[in-house]
C-alpha cells in the first residue's frame, strides 16, 4: 500500500499489509476498495484480514493501527466473485462512525462488525437470504448502512453444467472472468438481508430477509429523509429483464420496480448505485445510466 498525493506524486514508503506475504496466490489479493474514516484512518480488507491504516502527515508515512484476521486466507473462490475472501469494501457505520462492517468469504457468508478504533469484533451473524441455496451464501457488494443497521445482497450462484463449461473455456485466459460465467450466461442471484448490531451487548441479529429481490451485480444505495420511509435502490433483474428495484428499508417489502430491458448491456457489473437529484445514477456494461423520477 502506498500514499498518493493530490498532485499524483507518491508520498511515504510502501506499507506491506500483514499476512499477505504468507498466503500463496491466487488467495493473495486485495479485490475491494478502501474506506476512509475519521482521523486520517483508512480501512483495507484483504483476502484474510481487515486492517486499519493511519496516515501521518508530519512524517509522510503509513502505519498499521490494528489488524483483525477473519480468515486463514484459503477461502474458496466462488462464482460471481471477483476474488476469494471478503467480497465487500469496508463500510464505516454507526451514529459516531465507530463501527466498520465487512462480509467474509466462507461458504455460508457472515456479516462482521468491528470496533473502528480497536479492531475488536463486536458481532458476527450468518447470512442465508432465506435459505434458497441451503446454507450457501456469498456477496461481492459493499454493505449498505443506515444507523446501526447493515444490508447485504446475495451473489451466490449454484454451479451448472453451462457455467462449468464456460469456466473451462475462459479460465485459460482469465481466472477473474471465468468466475463471472453465471452472470454472463444470464443467471441472476436473488436475496437481500438486513442486520442490526447492538454495540453495548456485542450482538448482531437479523432484522428481515427478502429472498425474492435480485440486485444482480449492483451495489445498492439507501435513500433516507425525515418523515419519509427509507428505501433501498439497486439495478436488479426479473426473469430476463433488468430492472430498477426499490425495497422498503424498515420491512424488506418490495416497493416498486421499473423494467429497463433485456441483454447484458444492462448488467451493472459490480458498479454502484447513487442518488442524484430526483433520480438514480449507475454504471452498466454499456455506459452510465441515469433514471429520473417521473
PDB file of C-alpha atoms in Angstrom:
ATOM      1  CA  UNK A   1       0.000   0.000   0.000  1.00  0.00           C
ATOM      2  CA  UNK A   2       1.327   3.467  -0.903  1.00  0.00           C
ATOM      3  CA  UNK A   3       0.091   7.016  -0.345  1.00  0.00           C
ATOM      4  CA  UNK A   4      -0.552   9.207  -3.412  1.00  0.00           C
ATOM      5  CA  UNK A   5      -0.708  12.999  -3.037  1.00  0.00           C
ATOM      6  CA  UNK A   6      -3.367  15.127  -4.712  1.00  0.00           C
ATOM      7  CA  UNK A   7      -0.817  16.115  -7.378  1.00  0.00           C
ATOM      8  CA  UNK A   8      -0.379  12.355  -8.080  1.00  0.00           C
ATOM      9  CA  UNK A   9       3.128  12.279  -6.598  1.00  0.00           C
ATOM     10  CA  UNK A  10       3.877   9.362  -4.283  1.00  0.00           C
ATOM     11  CA  UNK A  11       4.354  10.060  -0.598  1.00  0.00           C
ATOM     12  CA  UNK A  12       5.826   7.950   2.171  1.00  0.00           C
ATOM     13  CA  UNK A  13       7.045   4.403   1.831  1.00  0.00           C
ATOM     14  CA  UNK A  14       5.319   1.249   0.717  1.00  0.00           C
ATOM     15  CA  UNK A  15       3.401  -0.462   3.528  1.00  0.00           C
ATOM     16  CA  UNK A  16       3.211  -4.259   3.478  1.00  0.00           C
ATOM     17  CA  UNK A  17      -0.151  -5.256   4.916  1.00  0.00           C
ATOM     18  CA  UNK A  18       0.335  -8.090   7.431  1.00  0.00           C
ATOM     19  CA  UNK A  19      -0.493 -11.601   6.278  1.00  0.00           C
ATOM     20  CA  UNK A  20      -0.499 -11.283   2.510  1.00  0.00           C
ATOM     21  CA  UNK A  21       3.187 -12.189   2.324  1.00  0.00           C
ATOM     22  CA  UNK A  22       2.470 -15.664   3.734  1.00  0.00           C
ATOM     23  CA  UNK A  23      -0.548 -16.528   1.560  1.00  0.00           C
ATOM     24  CA  UNK A  24       0.056 -18.192  -1.788  1.00  0.00           C
ATOM     25  CA  UNK A  25      -1.577 -16.922  -4.952  1.00  0.00           C
ATOM     26  CA  UNK A  26      -4.406 -16.791  -6.009  1.00  0.00           C
ATOM     27  CA  UNK A  27      -5.611 -16.198  -2.443  1.00  0.00           C
ATOM     28  CA  UNK A  28      -3.075 -13.380  -2.002  1.00  0.00           C
ATOM     29  CA  UNK A  29      -5.026 -10.295  -3.025  1.00  0.00           C
ATOM     30  CA  UNK A  30      -6.980  -7.139  -2.348  1.00  0.00           C
ATOM     31  CA  UNK A  31     -10.125  -7.204  -4.511  1.00  0.00           C
ATOM     32  CA  UNK A  32     -12.109  -4.410  -2.826  1.00  0.00           C
ATOM     33  CA  UNK A  33     -11.915  -0.663  -2.378  1.00  0.00           C
ATOM     34  CA  UNK A  34     -10.753   1.171   0.753  1.00  0.00           C
ATOM     35  CA  UNK A  35     -12.929   3.064   3.223  1.00  0.00           C
ATOM     36  CA  UNK A  36     -11.915   6.381   4.770  1.00  0.00           C
ATOM     37  CA  UNK A  37     -12.652   7.017   8.423  1.00  0.00           C
ATOM     38  CA  UNK A  38     -12.049   9.945  10.803  1.00  0.00           C
ATOM     39  CA  UNK A  39      -8.545  10.835  11.938  1.00  0.00           C
ATOM     40  CA  UNK A  40      -6.643  10.004   8.733  1.00  0.00           C
ATOM     41  CA  UNK A  41      -7.545   6.314   9.076  1.00  0.00           C
ATOM     42  CA  UNK A  42      -8.210   4.063   6.098  1.00  0.00           C
ATOM     43  CA  UNK A  43      -9.773   0.617   6.346  1.00  0.00           C
ATOM     44  CA  UNK A  44      -8.454  -2.011   3.932  1.00  0.00           C
ATOM     45  CA  UNK A  45      -9.720  -5.588   3.618  1.00  0.00           C
ATOM     46  CA  UNK A  46      -7.547  -8.307   2.110  1.00  0.00           C
ATOM     47  CA  UNK A  47      -8.390 -11.926   1.413  1.00  0.00           C
ATOM     48  CA  UNK A  48      -7.659 -12.768   5.057  1.00  0.00           C
ATOM     49  CA  UNK A  49      -7.826  -9.684   7.314  1.00  0.00           C
ATOM     50  CA  UNK A  50      -9.291  -6.244   7.914  1.00  0.00           C
ATOM     51  CA  UNK A  51      -6.682  -3.545   8.559  1.00  0.00           C
ATOM     52  CA  UNK A  52      -6.854  -0.009   9.929  1.00  0.00           C
ATOM     53  CA  UNK A  53      -4.076   2.071   8.351  1.00  0.00           C
ATOM     54  CA  UNK A  54      -3.062   5.521   9.610  1.00  0.00           C
ATOM     55  CA  UNK A  55      -1.546   8.292   7.507  1.00  0.00           C
ATOM     56  CA  UNK A  56       0.788  10.598   9.461  1.00  0.00           C
ATOM     57  CA  UNK A  57       1.157  13.815   7.507  1.00  0.00           C
ATOM     58  CA  UNK A  58       4.093  15.186   9.548  1.00  0.00           C
ATOM     59  CA  UNK A  59       6.303  12.256   8.622  1.00  0.00           C
ATOM     60  CA  UNK A  60       4.540  11.347   5.365  1.00  0.00           C
ATOM     61  CA  UNK A  61       4.259   7.717   6.446  1.00  0.00           C
ATOM     62  CA  UNK A  62       1.658   4.945   6.643  1.00  0.00           C
ATOM     63  CA  UNK A  63       1.402   2.544   9.562  1.00  0.00           C
ATOM     64  CA  UNK A  64      -0.932  -0.238  10.697  1.00  0.00           C
ATOM     65  CA  UNK A  65      -3.138   0.748  13.643  1.00  0.00           C
ATOM     66  CA  UNK A  66      -4.674  -2.711  14.005  1.00  0.00           C
ATOM     67  CA  UNK A  67      -5.318  -5.884  12.037  1.00  0.00           C
ATOM     68  CA  UNK A  68      -8.164  -8.343  12.545  1.00  0.00           C
ATOM     69  CA  UNK A  69      -7.965 -11.726  10.845  1.00  0.00           C
ATOM     70  CA  UNK A  70     -11.314 -13.070   9.660  1.00  0.00           C
ATOM     71  CA  UNK A  71      -9.916 -15.924   7.527  1.00  0.00           C
ATOM     72  CA  UNK A  72      -6.905 -18.186   7.031  1.00  0.00           C
ATOM     73  CA  UNK A  73      -6.602 -16.781   3.511  1.00  0.00           C
ATOM     74  CA  UNK A  74      -7.721 -20.078   1.984  1.00  0.00           C
ATOM     75  CA  UNK A  75     -11.396 -19.347   1.311  1.00  0.00           C
ATOM     76  CA  UNK A  76     -12.866 -20.780  -1.936  1.00  0.00           C
ATOM     77  CA  UNK A  77     -13.276 -18.502  -4.933  1.00  0.00           C
ATOM     78  CA  UNK A  78     -16.997 -18.707  -5.713  1.00  0.00           C
ATOM     79  CA  UNK A  79     -18.893 -17.936  -8.905  1.00  0.00           C
ATOM     80  CA  UNK A  80     -19.992 -14.304  -9.043  1.00  0.00           C
ATOM     81  CA  UNK A  81     -16.982 -13.163  -7.019  1.00  0.00           C
ATOM     82  CA  UNK A  82     -14.020 -11.012  -8.089  1.00  0.00           C
ATOM     83  CA  UNK A  83     -11.710 -12.883  -5.719  1.00  0.00           C
ATOM     84  CA  UNK A  84     -11.662 -15.074  -2.587  1.00  0.00           C
ATOM     85  CA  UNK A  85     -12.169 -13.796   0.951  1.00  0.00           C
ATOM     86  CA  UNK A  86     -14.321 -10.786   1.692  1.00  0.00           C
ATOM     87  CA  UNK A  87     -16.424  -9.522  -1.197  1.00  0.00           C
ATOM     88  CA  UNK A  88     -17.225  -6.161   0.407  1.00  0.00           C
ATOM     89  CA  UNK A  89     -15.292  -2.962   0.721  1.00  0.00           C
ATOM     90  CA  UNK A  90     -15.219  -1.933   4.400  1.00  0.00           C
ATOM     91  CA  UNK A  91     -18.074   0.380   5.379  1.00  0.00           C
ATOM     92  CA  UNK A  92     -17.859   2.805   8.316  1.00  0.00           C
ATOM     93  CA  UNK A  93     -21.175   2.950  10.176  1.00  0.00           C
ATOM     94  CA  UNK A  94     -22.884   3.979  13.407  1.00  0.00           C
ATOM     95  CA  UNK A  95     -24.014   7.411  14.539  1.00  0.00           C
ATOM     96  CA  UNK A  96     -20.478   8.048  15.825  1.00  0.00           C
ATOM     97  CA  UNK A  97     -18.777   6.409  12.817  1.00  0.00           C
ATOM     98  CA  UNK A  98     -17.249   3.989  15.296  1.00  0.00           C
ATOM     99  CA  UNK A  99     -18.012   0.648  13.639  1.00  0.00           C
ATOM    100  CA  UNK A 100     -16.592  -0.978  10.492  1.00  0.00           C
ATOM    101  CA  UNK A 101     -18.563  -3.733   8.769  1.00  0.00           C
ATOM    102  CA  UNK A 102     -17.494  -6.294   6.158  1.00  0.00           C
ATOM    103  CA  UNK A 103     -18.640  -9.696   4.902  1.00  0.00           C
ATOM    104  CA  UNK A 104     -16.414 -12.777   4.998  1.00  0.00           C
ATOM    105  CA  UNK A 105     -15.728 -15.393   2.316  1.00  0.00           C
ATOM    106  CA  UNK A 106     -16.932 -18.601   3.954  1.00  0.00           C
ATOM    107  CA  UNK A 107     -19.326 -20.937   2.081  1.00  0.00           C
ATOM    108  CA  UNK A 108     -22.001 -19.529   4.358  1.00  0.00           C
ATOM    109  CA  UNK A 109     -21.148 -15.857   4.475  1.00  0.00           C
ATOM    110  CA  UNK A 110     -21.147 -13.883   7.745  1.00  0.00           C
ATOM    111  CA  UNK A 111     -21.546 -10.173   8.370  1.00  0.00           C
ATOM    112  CA  UNK A 112     -18.784  -8.952  10.702  1.00  0.00           C
ATOM    113  CA  UNK A 113     -18.934  -5.779  12.807  1.00  0.00           C
ATOM    114  CA  UNK A 114     -15.677  -4.370  14.243  1.00  0.00           C
ATOM    115  CA  UNK A 115     -14.853  -1.539  16.628  1.00  0.00           C
ATOM    116  CA  UNK A 116     -13.315   1.094  14.364  1.00  0.00           C
ATOM    117  CA  UNK A 117     -10.760   2.235  16.956  1.00  0.00           C
ATOM    118  CA  UNK A 118      -9.506  -1.118  18.263  1.00  0.00           C
ATOM    119  CA  UNK A 119     -10.481  -3.819  15.749  1.00  0.00           C
ATOM    120  CA  UNK A 120     -12.389  -5.779  18.391  1.00  0.00           C
ATOM    121  CA  UNK A 121     -15.142  -7.940  16.870  1.00  0.00           C
ATOM    122  CA  UNK A 122     -18.483  -6.576  18.107  1.00  0.00           C
ATOM    123  CA  UNK A 123     -20.801  -9.018  16.366  1.00  0.00           C
ATOM    124  CA  UNK A 124     -20.954 -11.808  13.782  1.00  0.00           C
ATOM    125  CA  UNK A 125     -24.074 -13.120  12.067  1.00  0.00           C
ATOM    126  CA  UNK A 126     -24.572 -15.672   9.289  1.00  0.00           C
ATOM    127  CA  UNK A 127     -26.490 -14.726   6.132  1.00  0.00           C
ATOM    128  CA  UNK A 128     -28.773 -17.240   4.403  1.00  0.00           C
ATOM    129  CA  UNK A 129     -31.005 -14.970   2.248  1.00  0.00           C
ATOM    130  CA  UNK A 130     -33.991 -17.146   3.068  1.00  0.00           C
ATOM    131  CA  UNK A 131     -32.247 -20.496   2.621  1.00  0.00           C
ATOM    132  CA  UNK A 132     -32.891 -20.831  -1.121  1.00  0.00           C
ATOM    133  CA  UNK A 133     -29.430 -22.399  -1.530  1.00  0.00           C
ATOM    134  CA  UNK A 134     -29.354 -24.130   1.830  1.00  0.00           C
ATOM    135  CA  UNK A 135     -26.582 -22.646   3.941  1.00  0.00           C
ATOM    136  CA  UNK A 136     -24.684 -21.354   0.878  1.00  0.00           C
ATOM    137  CA  UNK A 137     -24.382 -17.578   0.552  1.00  0.00           C
ATOM    138  CA  UNK A 138     -21.865 -15.004  -0.629  1.00  0.00           C
ATOM    139  CA  UNK A 139     -21.736 -11.366  -1.731  1.00  0.00           C
ATOM    140  CA  UNK A 140     -19.499  -9.211  -3.908  1.00  0.00           C
ATOM    141  CA  UNK A 141     -21.201  -5.933  -2.986  1.00  0.00           C
ATOM    142  CA  UNK A 142     -20.390  -3.339  -0.361  1.00  0.00           C
ATOM    143  CA  UNK A 143     -22.547  -3.386   2.747  1.00  0.00           C
ATOM    144  CA  UNK A 144     -25.191  -0.618   2.755  1.00  0.00           C
ATOM    145  CA  UNK A 145     -25.652   1.016   6.165  1.00  0.00           C
ATOM    146  CA  UNK A 146     -28.122   3.263   7.947  1.00  0.00           C
ATOM    147  CA  UNK A 147     -27.608   3.980  11.646  1.00  0.00           C
ATOM    148  CA  UNK A 148     -26.819   0.674  13.375  1.00  0.00           C
ATOM    149  CA  UNK A 149     -28.265  -1.459  10.569  1.00  0.00           C
ATOM    150  CA  UNK A 150     -26.485  -3.048   7.614  1.00  0.00           C
ATOM    151  CA  UNK A 151     -27.910  -4.533   4.413  1.00  0.00           C
ATOM    152  CA  UNK A 152     -26.246  -7.168   2.226  1.00  0.00           C
ATOM    153  CA  UNK A 153     -27.291  -8.677  -1.107  1.00  0.00           C
ATOM    154  CA  UNK A 154     -26.776 -12.192  -2.407  1.00  0.00           C
ATOM    155  CA  UNK A 155     -24.346 -13.145  -5.189  1.00  0.00           C
ATOM    156  CA  UNK A 156     -24.395 -16.929  -4.727  1.00  0.00           C
ATOM    157  CA  UNK A 157     -24.718 -18.905  -7.966  1.00  0.00           C
ATOM    158  CA  UNK A 158     -25.323 -22.642  -7.889  1.00  0.00           C
ATOM    159  CA  UNK A 159     -22.920 -24.414 -10.269  1.00  0.00           C
ATOM    160  CA  UNK A 160     -24.459 -25.518 -13.577  1.00  0.00           C
ATOM    161  CA  UNK A 161     -23.084 -27.561 -16.464  1.00  0.00           C
ATOM    162  CA  UNK A 162     -23.163 -24.485 -18.709  1.00  0.00           C
ATOM    163  CA  UNK A 163     -21.289 -22.379 -16.136  1.00  0.00           C
ATOM    164  CA  UNK A 164     -18.612 -25.049 -15.710  1.00  0.00           C
ATOM    165  CA  UNK A 165     -18.141 -25.298 -19.492  1.00  0.00           C
ATOM    166  CA  UNK A 166     -17.872 -21.510 -19.684  1.00  0.00           C
ATOM    167  CA  UNK A 167     -15.366 -21.521 -16.808  1.00  0.00           C
ATOM    168  CA  UNK A 168     -13.179 -24.093 -18.545  1.00  0.00           C
ATOM    169  CA  UNK A 169     -13.205 -22.046 -21.742  1.00  0.00           C
ATOM    170  CA  UNK A 170     -12.482 -18.669 -20.173  1.00  0.00           C
ATOM    171  CA  UNK A 171     -10.209 -19.966 -17.420  1.00  0.00           C
ATOM    172  CA  UNK A 172      -7.347 -20.343 -19.867  1.00  0.00           C
ATOM    173  CA  UNK A 173      -7.495 -16.595 -20.452  1.00  0.00           C
ATOM    174  CA  UNK A 174      -8.664 -15.050 -17.168  1.00  0.00           C
ATOM    175  CA  UNK A 175      -9.489 -16.645 -13.807  1.00  0.00           C
ATOM    176  CA  UNK A 176     -11.342 -13.465 -12.855  1.00  0.00           C
ATOM    177  CA  UNK A 177     -13.550 -13.550 -15.947  1.00  0.00           C
ATOM    178  CA  UNK A 178     -14.184 -17.289 -15.613  1.00  0.00           C
ATOM    179  CA  UNK A 179     -15.789 -16.767 -12.196  1.00  0.00           C
ATOM    180  CA  UNK A 180     -18.319 -14.395 -13.769  1.00  0.00           C
ATOM    181  CA  UNK A 181     -19.683 -17.089 -16.108  1.00  0.00           C
ATOM    182  CA  UNK A 182     -23.144 -17.446 -14.466  1.00  0.00           C
ATOM    183  CA  UNK A 183     -23.885 -13.743 -14.921  1.00  0.00           C
ATOM    184  CA  UNK A 184     -22.508 -13.739 -18.456  1.00  0.00           C
ATOM    185  CA  UNK A 185     -24.868 -16.635 -19.217  1.00  0.00           C
ATOM    186  CA  UNK A 186     -27.864 -14.677 -17.942  1.00  0.00           C
ATOM    187  CA  UNK A 187     -28.221 -16.061 -14.408  1.00  0.00           C
ATOM    188  CA  UNK A 188     -29.129 -13.742 -11.540  1.00  0.00           C
ATOM    189  CA  UNK A 189     -28.760 -14.201  -7.790  1.00  0.00           C
ATOM    190  CA  UNK A 190     -31.718 -13.374  -5.533  1.00  0.00           C
ATOM    191  CA  UNK A 191     -31.990 -12.253  -1.929  1.00  0.00           C
ATOM    192  CA  UNK A 192     -31.196  -9.375   0.403  1.00  0.00           C
ATOM    193  CA  UNK A 193     -30.959  -9.355   4.197  1.00  0.00           C
ATOM    194  CA  UNK A 194     -30.901  -6.646   6.857  1.00  0.00           C
ATOM    195  CA  UNK A 195     -28.820  -6.960  10.027  1.00  0.00           C
ATOM    196  CA  UNK A 196     -28.550  -4.907  13.196  1.00  0.00           C
ATOM    197  CA  UNK A 197     -25.631  -4.501  15.587  1.00  0.00           C
ATOM    198  CA  UNK A 198     -26.124  -3.902  19.320  1.00  0.00           C
ATOM    199  CA  UNK A 199     -22.785  -2.376  20.262  1.00  0.00           C
ATOM    200  CA  UNK A 200     -23.325  -2.481  24.021  1.00  0.00           C
ATOM    201  CA  UNK A 201     -24.362  -6.139  24.021  1.00  0.00           C
ATOM    202  CA  UNK A 202     -21.839  -7.063  21.299  1.00  0.00           C
ATOM    203  CA  UNK A 203     -24.529  -8.914  19.404  1.00  0.00           C
ATOM    204  CA  UNK A 204     -25.577  -8.917  15.739  1.00  0.00           C
ATOM    205  CA  UNK A 205     -29.030 -10.077  14.679  1.00  0.00           C
ATOM    206  CA  UNK A 206     -31.218 -10.454  11.592  1.00  0.00           C
ATOM    207  CA  UNK A 207     -33.969  -7.831  11.121  1.00  0.00           C
ATOM    208  CA  UNK A 208     -35.557  -9.257   7.958  1.00  0.00           C
ATOM    209  CA  UNK A 209     -34.839 -11.214   4.806  1.00  0.00           C
ATOM    210  CA  UNK A 210     -36.319 -10.862   1.323  1.00  0.00           C
ATOM    211  CA  UNK A 211     -35.422 -13.920  -0.811  1.00  0.00           C
ATOM    212  CA  UNK A 212     -37.217 -12.712  -3.944  1.00  0.00           C
ATOM    213  CA  UNK A 213     -35.436  -9.476  -4.906  1.00  0.00           C
ATOM    214  CA  UNK A 214     -32.346  -9.503  -7.107  1.00  0.00           C
ATOM    215  CA  UNK A 215     -29.754  -6.734  -7.206  1.00  0.00           C
ATOM    216  CA  UNK A 216     -27.791  -8.740  -9.822  1.00  0.00           C
ATOM    217  CA  UNK A 217     -24.237  -7.384  -9.502  1.00  0.00           C
ATOM    218  CA  UNK A 218     -25.078  -3.822  -8.469  1.00  0.00           C
ATOM    219  CA  UNK A 219     -24.153  -2.097  -5.203  1.00  0.00           C
ATOM    220  CA  UNK A 220     -27.405  -0.803  -3.649  1.00  0.00           C
ATOM    221  CA  UNK A 221     -27.941   2.621  -2.111  1.00  0.00           C
ATOM    222  CA  UNK A 222     -30.329   3.733   0.630  1.00  0.00           C
ATOM    223  CA  UNK A 223     -32.276   6.981   0.486  1.00  0.00           C
ATOM    224  CA  UNK A 224     -33.306   8.440   3.846  1.00  0.00           C
ATOM    225  CA  UNK A 225     -35.150  11.687   4.596  1.00  0.00           C
ATOM    226  CA  UNK A 226     -37.039  12.993   7.681  1.00  0.00           C
ATOM    227  CA  UNK A 227     -40.663  11.880   7.703  1.00  0.00           C
ATOM    228  CA  UNK A 228     -40.244   9.603   4.695  1.00  0.00           C
ATOM    229  CA  UNK A 229     -39.829   5.831   4.735  1.00  0.00           C
ATOM    230  CA  UNK A 230     -36.256   4.924   3.777  1.00  0.00           C
ATOM    231  CA  UNK A 231     -35.863   2.932   0.575  1.00  0.00           C
ATOM    232  CA  UNK A 232     -33.155   0.738  -0.921  1.00  0.00           C
ATOM    233  CA  UNK A 233     -32.489   1.070  -4.661  1.00  0.00           C
ATOM    234  CA  UNK A 234     -30.470  -1.173  -6.963  1.00  0.00           C
ATOM    235  CA  UNK A 235     -30.241  -2.434 -10.534  1.00  0.00           C
ATOM    236  CA  UNK A 236     -31.968  -5.816 -10.418  1.00  0.00           C
ATOM    237  CA  UNK A 237     -33.446  -8.469 -12.648  1.00  0.00           C
ATOM    238  CA  UNK A 238     -36.794 -10.245 -13.052  1.00  0.00           C
ATOM    239  CA  UNK A 239     -36.676 -13.168 -15.421  1.00  0.00           C
ATOM    240  CA  UNK A 240     -34.713 -11.983 -18.470  1.00  0.00           C
ATOM    241  CA  UNK A 241     -35.457  -8.296 -17.837  1.00  0.00           C
ATOM    242  CA  UNK A 242     -33.139  -5.975 -15.940  1.00  0.00           C
ATOM    243  CA  UNK A 243     -34.977  -3.602 -13.615  1.00  0.00           C
ATOM    244  CA  UNK A 244     -34.673  -0.786 -11.120  1.00  0.00           C
ATOM    245  CA  UNK A 245     -35.730  -2.221  -7.749  1.00  0.00           C
ATOM    246  CA  UNK A 246     -36.995  -0.309  -4.709  1.00  0.00           C
ATOM    247  CA  UNK A 247     -37.350  -2.032  -1.311  1.00  0.00           C
ATOM    248  CA  UNK A 248     -38.639  -0.592   1.960  1.00  0.00           C
ATOM    249  CA  UNK A 249     -35.754  -0.449   4.446  1.00  0.00           C
ATOM    250  CA  UNK A 250     -37.898  -0.999   7.552  1.00  0.00           C
ATOM    251  CA  UNK A 251     -39.919  -4.006   6.360  1.00  0.00           C
ATOM    252  CA  UNK A 252     -37.948  -5.519   3.471  1.00  0.00           C
ATOM    253  CA  UNK A 253     -41.033  -5.488   1.274  1.00  0.00           C
ATOM    254  CA  UNK A 254     -40.683  -4.628  -2.407  1.00  0.00           C
ATOM    255  CA  UNK A 255     -41.991  -1.098  -3.002  1.00  0.00           C
ATOM    256  CA  UNK A 256     -41.859  -0.860  -6.798  1.00  0.00           C
ATOM    257  CA  UNK A 257     -39.783  -1.829  -9.815  1.00  0.00           C
ATOM    258  CA  UNK A 258     -39.200  -0.371 -13.277  1.00  0.00           C
ATOM    259  CA  UNK A 259     -38.262  -2.544 -16.291  1.00  0.00           C
ATOM    260  CA  UNK A 260     -35.178  -1.459 -18.252  1.00  0.00           C
ATOM    261  CA  UNK A 261     -34.634  -4.109 -20.908  1.00  0.00           C
ATOM    262  CA  UNK A 262     -33.026  -7.456 -21.695  1.00  0.00           C
ATOM    263  CA  UNK A 263     -29.425  -8.104 -22.638  1.00  0.00           C
ATOM    264  CA  UNK A 264     -26.009  -7.895 -20.961  1.00  0.00           C
ATOM    265  CA  UNK A 265     -25.709  -4.199 -21.789  1.00  0.00           C
ATOM    266  CA  UNK A 266     -27.981  -3.532 -18.787  1.00  0.00           C
ATOM    267  CA  UNK A 267     -25.768  -5.507 -16.399  1.00  0.00           C
ATOM    268  CA  UNK A 268     -24.159  -3.223 -13.818  1.00  0.00           C
ATOM    269  CA  UNK A 269     -21.067  -5.481 -13.496  1.00  0.00           C
ATOM    270  CA  UNK A 270     -20.448  -4.528  -9.822  1.00  0.00           C
ATOM    271  CA  UNK A 271     -20.991  -0.795 -10.272  1.00  0.00           C
ATOM    272  CA  UNK A 272     -22.514   1.378  -7.558  1.00  0.00           C
ATOM    273  CA  UNK A 273     -25.995   2.881  -7.496  1.00  0.00           C
ATOM    274  CA  UNK A 274     -26.066   6.559  -6.490  1.00  0.00           C
ATOM    275  CA  UNK A 275     -28.800   9.039  -5.679  1.00  0.00           C
ATOM    276  CA  UNK A 276     -28.520  12.070  -7.940  1.00  0.00           C
ATOM    277  CA  UNK A 277     -31.146  14.803  -7.631  1.00  0.00           C
ATOM    278  CA  UNK A 278     -34.534  13.175  -8.163  1.00  0.00           C
ATOM    279  CA  UNK A 279     -33.055  10.176  -9.949  1.00  0.00           C
ATOM    280  CA  UNK A 280     -30.617   7.299  -9.784  1.00  0.00           C
ATOM    281  CA  UNK A 281     -27.182   7.179 -11.388  1.00  0.00           C
ATOM    282  CA  UNK A 282     -25.466   3.832 -12.013  1.00  0.00           C
ATOM    283  CA  UNK A 283     -22.957   2.148 -14.256  1.00  0.00           C
ATOM    284  CA  UNK A 284     -23.781  -0.576 -16.782  1.00  0.00           C
ATOM    285  CA  UNK A 285     -21.721  -2.579 -19.264  1.00  0.00           C
ATOM    286  CA  UNK A 286     -22.792  -0.133 -21.985  1.00  0.00           C
ATOM    287  CA  UNK A 287     -22.140   3.053 -20.039  1.00  0.00           C
ATOM    288  CA  UNK A 288     -23.577   5.338 -17.362  1.00  0.00           C
ATOM    289  CA  UNK A 289     -27.344   5.106 -16.804  1.00  0.00           C
ATOM    290  CA  UNK A 290     -29.479   7.871 -15.274  1.00  0.00           C
ATOM    291  CA  UNK A 291     -33.089   7.102 -14.327  1.00  0.00           C
ATOM    292  CA  UNK A 292     -35.188  10.117 -13.348  1.00  0.00           C
ATOM    293  CA  UNK A 293     -38.364  10.188 -11.280  1.00  0.00           C
ATOM    294  CA  UNK A 294     -41.417  10.902 -13.420  1.00  0.00           C
TER     295      UNK A 294
END
